[in-house]
Amino acid sequence: MPFGEIVCGSPGSGKSTYCYGKHQLFTALNRPISVVNLDPANEHIPYPCAIDISSLITLKDVVEEYSLGPNGGLLYCMEYLEANYDWLEDRLKELGKDAYVLFDLPGQVELSTNHESLKRIIDRLTKQSGFRLAAVHLCDAHYVTDASMYVSVLLLSLRTMLHLELPHINVLSKIDLISKYGQLDFNLDFYTEVQDLSYLEAALSKSSPRYTELSMAIISLIEDYSLVGFETLAVEDKSSMLHLTRVIDRATGYVFVPSRDAKVPSGTIDASGAPTSLLPNTYGLYSSAMGMISGPGSDVRDVQERWVDAKEQWDAYEKMQWRKEGEKIREEAAKATKIRERHPAKVPS
């Protein structure tokens, strides 16, 4: 059964960067992964692309042929993809029945909040092509530094959840840059767990007094649904990427079991001497579904300490650890070179 992620979010939220980072992570973990670019305007794709919509249609051609603007052109491209779904399905079949696929969407929020073409494409992916999907909605973390922008992100996230109707993970991306945008009014867990939002009234009155009542009405609507919450993400931080991967695996029910001859990455699976194929993912379906996800990055208070309260100290500590690791690798390489020099391999005559 193929699994995958619908990666959506506003322009600049880090969708392509996330896809690239996840491709690197899965490659290092020997997990299969393929990335599908569904953005017809993306001309600079950073990741190895398994399927690219530009081979079917491009925004530039649509704009030139039909005299449409960029927004209308993107909507047309999605409608065209829906009408030619067989093109996408045929290429997805070539990836194999056990594929794990990231679908990198355009940044136009209408596609994931109210336009029907993307929703119908997702329905066909799940019902016709048999994909188990989760929506990964990226929101730039700097929006939480302003109360009114945070409310707008909450509403956008809720609307996306209701429209796509998938297992849904909202993510505050670029959490490693949040300290550059000023001090938070509350601790980070207030924003990720979407706690009692009435406390935002004072901040809203200060930042946008004219729209305070409207914002509080929106907050009341969001709290009535009680659906929105956030994970955090720093793409370049391994612990952060691993934690988000476990959350998504739990949402989709994905359990990774490496092949019998696969090499076991250090620290990822308990090397107990059993055949590799009998050692499922430590964070498999049953173990992760029964309780809280543990490990580095799982507690938002640790995330706050790492990226908000003590970022400079942690940066210095990690640099020191990287330096030690680099020195160890160089020492091992030097030892290996000396051994080869003392015992050169015999070349058959």
PDB file of N, CA and C in Angstrom, residues 17-73:
ATOM      1  N   THR A  17      11.629  23.279   0.756  1.00  0.00           N
ATOM      2  CA  THR A  17      12.754  23.029   1.656  1.00  0.00           C
ATOM      3  C   THR A  17      12.477  21.816   2.541  1.00  0.00           C
ATOM      4  N   TYR A  18      11.246  21.708   3.009  1.00  0.00           N
ATOM      5  CA  TYR A  18      10.851  20.551   3.821  1.00  0.00           C
ATOM      6  C   TYR A  18      10.963  19.262   3.006  1.00  0.00           C
ATOM      7  N   CYS A  19      10.463  19.283   1.773  1.00  0.00           N
ATOM      8  CA  CYS A  19      10.538  18.090   0.920  1.00  0.00           C
ATOM      9  C   CYS A  19      11.988  17.683   0.683  1.00  0.00           C
ATOM     10  N   TYR A  20      12.850  18.662   0.460  1.00  0.00           N
ATOM     11  CA  TYR A  20      14.271  18.377   0.243  1.00  0.00           C
ATOM     12  C   TYR A  20      14.898  17.796   1.508  1.00  0.00           C
ATOM     13  N   GLY A  21      14.588  18.415   2.661  1.00  0.00           N
ATOM     14  CA  GLY A  21      15.133  17.909   3.923  1.00  0.00           C
ATOM     15  C   GLY A  21      14.655  16.508   4.237  1.00  0.00           C
ATOM     16  N   LYS A  22      13.396  16.227   3.959  1.00  0.00           N
ATOM     17  CA  LYS A  22      12.870  14.891   4.237  1.00  0.00           C
ATOM     18  C   LYS A  22      13.461  13.866   3.282  1.00  0.00           C
ATOM     19  N   HIS A  23      13.705  14.257   2.041  1.00  0.00           N
ATOM     20  CA  HIS A  23      14.358  13.344   1.102  1.00  0.00           C
ATOM     21  C   HIS A  23      15.756  12.982   1.590  1.00  0.00           C
ATOM     22  N   GLN A  24      16.485  13.965   2.097  1.00  0.00           N
ATOM     23  CA  GLN A  24      17.821  13.699   2.637  1.00  0.00           C
ATOM     24  C   GLN A  24      17.750  12.790   3.853  1.00  0.00           C
ATOM     25  N   LEU A  25      16.798  13.060   4.759  1.00  0.00           N
ATOM     26  CA  LEU A  25      16.657  12.265   5.978  1.00  0.00           C
ATOM     27  C   LEU A  25      16.315  10.817   5.644  1.00  0.00           C
ATOM     28  N   PHE A  26      15.332  10.600   4.799  1.00  0.00           N
ATOM     29  CA  PHE A  26      14.909   9.242   4.463  1.00  0.00           C
ATOM     30  C   PHE A  26      15.995   8.486   3.711  1.00  0.00           C
ATOM     31  N   THR A  27      16.740   9.186   2.878  1.00  0.00           N
ATOM     32  CA  THR A  27      17.849   8.548   2.174  1.00  0.00           C
ATOM     33  C   THR A  27      18.892   8.056   3.168  1.00  0.00           C
ATOM     34  N   ALA A  28      19.171   8.873   4.207  1.00  0.00           N
ATOM     35  CA  ALA A  28      20.137   8.472   5.232  1.00  0.00           C
ATOM     36  C   ALA A  28      19.618   7.299   6.058  1.00  0.00           C
ATOM     37  N   LEU A  29      18.296   7.207   6.233  1.00  0.00           N
ATOM     38  CA  LEU A  29      17.698   6.132   7.019  1.00  0.00           C
ATOM     39  C   LEU A  29      17.361   4.906   6.180  1.00  0.00           C
ATOM     40  N   ASN A  30      17.717   4.939   4.906  1.00  0.00           N
ATOM     41  CA  ASN A  30      17.410   3.833   3.990  1.00  0.00           C
ATOM     42  C   ASN A  30      15.905   3.589   3.862  1.00  0.00           C
ATOM     43  N   ARG A  31      15.122   4.645   4.017  1.00  0.00           N
ATOM     44  CA  ARG A  31      13.674   4.545   3.814  1.00  0.00           C
ATOM     45  C   ARG A  31      13.334   5.034   2.413  1.00  0.00           C
ATOM     46  N   PRO A  32      12.453   4.338   1.716  1.00  0.00           N
ATOM     47  CA  PRO A  32      12.092   4.772   0.361  1.00  0.00           C
ATOM     48  C   PRO A  32      11.314   6.076   0.394  1.00  0.00           C
ATOM     49  N   ILE A  33      11.558   6.934  -0.573  1.00  0.00           N
ATOM     50  CA  ILE A  33      10.835   8.200  -0.663  1.00  0.00           C
ATOM     51  C   ILE A  33      10.907   8.722  -2.091  1.00  0.00           C
ATOM     52  N   SER A  34       9.826   9.301  -2.542  1.00  0.00           N
ATOM     53  CA  SER A  34       9.779   9.965  -3.843  1.00  0.00           C
ATOM     54  C   SER A  34       9.045  11.284  -3.656  1.00  0.00           C
ATOM     55  N   VAL A  35       9.487  12.310  -4.371  1.00  0.00           N
ATOM     56  CA  VAL A  35       8.866  13.625  -4.265  1.00  0.00           C
ATOM     57  C   VAL A  35       8.225  13.983  -5.595  1.00  0.00           C
ATOM     58  N   VAL A  36       6.970  14.408  -5.534  1.00  0.00           N
ATOM     59  CA  VAL A  36       6.212  14.801  -6.715  1.00  0.00           C
ATOM     60  C   VAL A  36       5.978  16.308  -6.662  1.00  0.00           C
ATOM     61  N   ASN A  37       6.456  17.026  -7.651  1.00  0.00           N
ATOM     62  CA  ASN A  37       6.232  18.468  -7.716  1.00  0.00           C
ATOM     63  C   ASN A  37       4.927  18.742  -8.453  1.00  0.00           C
ATOM     64  N   LEU A  38       3.940  19.306  -7.730  1.00  0.00           N
ATOM     65  CA  LEU A  38       2.663  19.665  -8.334  1.00  0.00           C
ATOM     66  C   LEU A  38       2.503  21.180  -8.461  1.00  0.00           C
ATOM     67  N   ASP A  39       3.621  21.891  -8.379  1.00  0.00           N
ATOM     68  CA  ASP A  39       3.597  23.344  -8.544  1.00  0.00           C
ATOM     69  C   ASP A  39       4.071  23.687  -9.955  1.00  0.00           C
ATOM     70  N   PRO A  40       3.172  24.065 -10.851  1.00  0.00           N
ATOM     71  CA  PRO A  40       3.579  24.344 -12.236  1.00  0.00           C
ATOM     72  C   PRO A  40       4.395  25.621 -12.393  1.00  0.00           C
ATOM     73  N   ALA A  41       4.520  26.398 -11.319  1.00  0.00           N
ATOM     74  CA  ALA A  41       5.319  27.619 -11.368  1.00  0.00           C
ATOM     75  C   ALA A  41       6.711  27.427 -10.771  1.00  0.00           C
ATOM     76  N   ASN A  42       6.988  26.240 -10.225  1.00  0.00           N
ATOM     77  CA  ASN A  42       8.272  25.983  -9.571  1.00  0.00           C
ATOM     78  C   ASN A  42       9.320  25.604 -10.611  1.00  0.00           C
ATOM     79  N   GLU A  43      10.177  26.549 -10.932  1.00  0.00           N
ATOM     80  CA  GLU A  43      11.209  26.316 -11.946  1.00  0.00           C
ATOM     81  C   GLU A  43      12.553  25.947 -11.336  1.00  0.00           C
ATOM     82  N   HIS A  44      12.687  26.085 -10.025  1.00  0.00           N
ATOM     83  CA  HIS A  44      13.949  25.780  -9.352  1.00  0.00           C
ATOM     84  C   HIS A  44      13.660  24.776  -8.234  1.00  0.00           C
ATOM     85  N   ILE A  45      13.624  23.517  -8.583  1.00  0.00           N
ATOM     86  CA  ILE A  45      13.282  22.454  -7.645  1.00  0.00           C
ATOM     87  C   ILE A  45      14.556  21.994  -6.935  1.00  0.00           C
ATOM     88  N   PRO A  46      14.623  22.101  -5.602  1.00  0.00           N
ATOM     89  CA  PRO A  46      15.868  21.764  -4.902  1.00  0.00           C
ATOM     90  C   PRO A  46      16.080  20.267  -4.701  1.00  0.00           C
ATOM     91  N   TYR A  47      15.025  19.473  -4.772  1.00  0.00           N
ATOM     92  CA  TYR A  47      15.091  18.046  -4.455  1.00  0.00           C
ATOM     93  C   TYR A  47      15.064  17.199  -5.724  1.00  0.00           C
ATOM     94  N   PRO A  48      15.552  15.948  -5.652  1.00  0.00           N
ATOM     95  CA  PRO A  48      15.388  15.030  -6.781  1.00  0.00           C
ATOM     96  C   PRO A  48      13.904  14.771  -7.011  1.00  0.00           C
ATOM     97  N   CYS A  49      13.426  15.077  -8.182  1.00  0.00           N
ATOM     98  CA  CYS A  49      11.999  15.059  -8.465  1.00  0.00           C
ATOM     99  C   CYS A  49      11.635  13.789  -9.231  1.00  0.00           C
ATOM    100  N   ALA A  50      10.762  12.965  -8.646  1.00  0.00           N
ATOM    101  CA  ALA A  50      10.336  11.726  -9.299  1.00  0.00           C
ATOM    102  C   ALA A  50       9.306  12.000 -10.386  1.00  0.00           C
ATOM    103  N   ILE A  51       8.389  12.933 -10.116  1.00  0.00           N
ATOM    104  CA  ILE A  51       7.354  13.322 -11.077  1.00  0.00           C
ATOM    105  C   ILE A  51       7.227  14.834 -11.026  1.00  0.00           C
ATOM    106  N   ASP A  52       7.216  15.465 -12.187  1.00  0.00           N
ATOM    107  CA  ASP A  52       7.147  16.925 -12.249  1.00  0.00           C
ATOM    108  C   ASP A  52       5.973  17.321 -13.132  1.00  0.00           C
ATOM    109  N   ILE A  53       5.051  18.108 -12.582  1.00  0.00           N
ATOM    110  CA  ILE A  53       3.877  18.516 -13.331  1.00  0.00           C
ATOM    111  C   ILE A  53       4.232  19.362 -14.544  1.00  0.00           C
ATOM    112  N   SER A  54       5.421  19.960 -14.543  1.00  0.00           N
ATOM    113  CA  SER A  54       5.813  20.804 -15.672  1.00  0.00           C
ATOM    114  C   SER A  54       5.959  20.015 -16.968  1.00  0.00           C
ATOM    115  N   SER A  55       6.104  18.696 -16.870  1.00  0.00           N
ATOM    116  CA  SER A  55       6.127  17.888 -18.088  1.00  0.00           C
ATOM    117  C   SER A  55       4.715  17.699 -18.654  1.00  0.00           C
ATOM    118  N   LEU A  56       3.697  18.069 -17.868  1.00  0.00           N
ATOM    119  CA  LEU A  56       2.313  18.036 -18.337  1.00  0.00           C
ATOM    120  C   LEU A  56       1.825  19.434 -18.686  1.00  0.00           C
ATOM    121  N   ILE A  57       2.065  20.383 -17.787  1.00  0.00           N
ATOM    122  CA  ILE A  57       1.599  21.757 -17.997  1.00  0.00           C
ATOM    123  C   ILE A  57       2.441  22.692 -17.138  1.00  0.00           C
ATOM    124  N   THR A  58       2.639  23.922 -17.629  1.00  0.00           N
ATOM    125  CA  THR A  58       3.379  24.928 -16.857  1.00  0.00           C
ATOM    126  C   THR A  58       2.545  26.195 -16.745  1.00  0.00           C
ATOM    127  N   LEU A  59       2.759  26.914 -15.668  1.00  0.00           N
ATOM    128  CA  LEU A  59       2.028  28.161 -15.455  1.00  0.00           C
ATOM    129  C   LEU A  59       2.358  29.178 -16.542  1.00  0.00           C
ATOM    130  N   LYS A  60       3.610  29.220 -16.961  1.00  0.00           N
ATOM    131  CA  LYS A  60       4.021  30.180 -17.980  1.00  0.00           C
ATOM    132  C   LYS A  60       3.244  29.982 -19.268  1.00  0.00           C
ATOM    133  N   ASP A  61       3.088  28.739 -19.705  1.00  0.00           N
ATOM    134  CA  ASP A  61       2.345  28.466 -20.943  1.00  0.00           C
ATOM    135  C   ASP A  61       0.877  28.852 -20.798  1.00  0.00           C
ATOM    136  N   VAL A  62       0.292  28.572 -19.627  1.00  0.00           N
ATOM    137  CA  VAL A  62      -1.117  28.887 -19.409  1.00  0.00           C
ATOM    138  C   VAL A  62      -1.347  30.393 -19.426  1.00  0.00           C
ATOM    139  N   VAL A  63      -0.471  31.131 -18.744  1.00  0.00           N
ATOM    140  CA  VAL A  63      -0.607  32.584 -18.682  1.00  0.00           C
ATOM    141  C   VAL A  63      -0.491  33.198 -20.077  1.00  0.00           C
ATOM    142  N   GLU A  64       0.463  32.705 -20.870  1.00  0.00           N
ATOM    143  CA  GLU A  64       0.660  33.254 -22.210  1.00  0.00           C
ATOM    144  C   GLU A  64      -0.482  32.899 -23.156  1.00  0.00           C
ATOM    145  N   GLU A  65      -1.002  31.672 -23.041  1.00  0.00           N
ATOM    146  CA  GLU A  65      -2.016  31.217 -23.991  1.00  0.00           C
ATOM    147  C   GLU A  65      -3.399  31.772 -23.685  1.00  0.00           C
ATOM    148  N   TYR A  66      -3.731  31.883 -22.381  1.00  0.00           N
ATOM    149  CA  TYR A  66      -5.093  32.281 -22.016  1.00  0.00           C
ATOM    150  C   TYR A  66      -5.173  33.667 -21.389  1.00  0.00           C
ATOM    151  N   SER A  67      -4.046  34.377 -21.343  1.00  0.00           N
ATOM    152  CA  SER A  67      -3.998  35.735 -20.785  1.00  0.00           C
ATOM    153  C   SER A  67      -4.556  35.783 -19.362  1.00  0.00           C
ATOM    154  N   LEU A  68      -4.175  34.813 -18.556  1.00  0.00           N
ATOM    155  CA  LEU A  68      -4.597  34.753 -17.169  1.00  0.00           C
ATOM    156  C   LEU A  68      -3.514  35.320 -16.253  1.00  0.00           C
ATOM    157  N   GLY A  69      -3.911  35.729 -15.064  1.00  0.00           N
ATOM    158  CA  GLY A  69      -2.945  36.125 -14.054  1.00  0.00           C
ATOM    159  C   GLY A  69      -2.374  34.894 -13.369  1.00  0.00           C
ATOM    160  N   PRO A  70      -1.412  35.087 -12.474  1.00  0.00           N
ATOM    161  CA  PRO A  70      -0.785  33.922 -11.814  1.00  0.00           C
ATOM    162  C   PRO A  70      -1.772  33.098 -10.991  1.00  0.00           C
ATOM    163  N   ASN A  71      -2.708  33.750 -10.305  1.00  0.00           N
ATOM    164  CA  ASN A  71      -3.671  33.011  -9.493  1.00  0.00           C
ATOM    165  C   ASN A  71      -4.628  32.204 -10.358  1.00  0.00           C
ATOM    166  N   GLY A  72      -5.211  32.858 -11.339  1.00  0.00           N
ATOM    167  CA  GLY A  72      -6.108  32.149 -12.244  1.00  0.00           C
ATOM    168  C   GLY A  72      -5.394  31.060 -13.011  1.00  0.00           C
ATOM    169  N   GLY A  73      -4.132  31.315 -13.361  1.00  0.00           N
ATOM    170  CA  GLY A  73      -3.351  30.309 -14.082  1.00  0.00           C
ATOM    171  C   GLY A  73      -3.120  29.058 -13.247  1.00  0.00           C
TER     172      GLY A  73
END
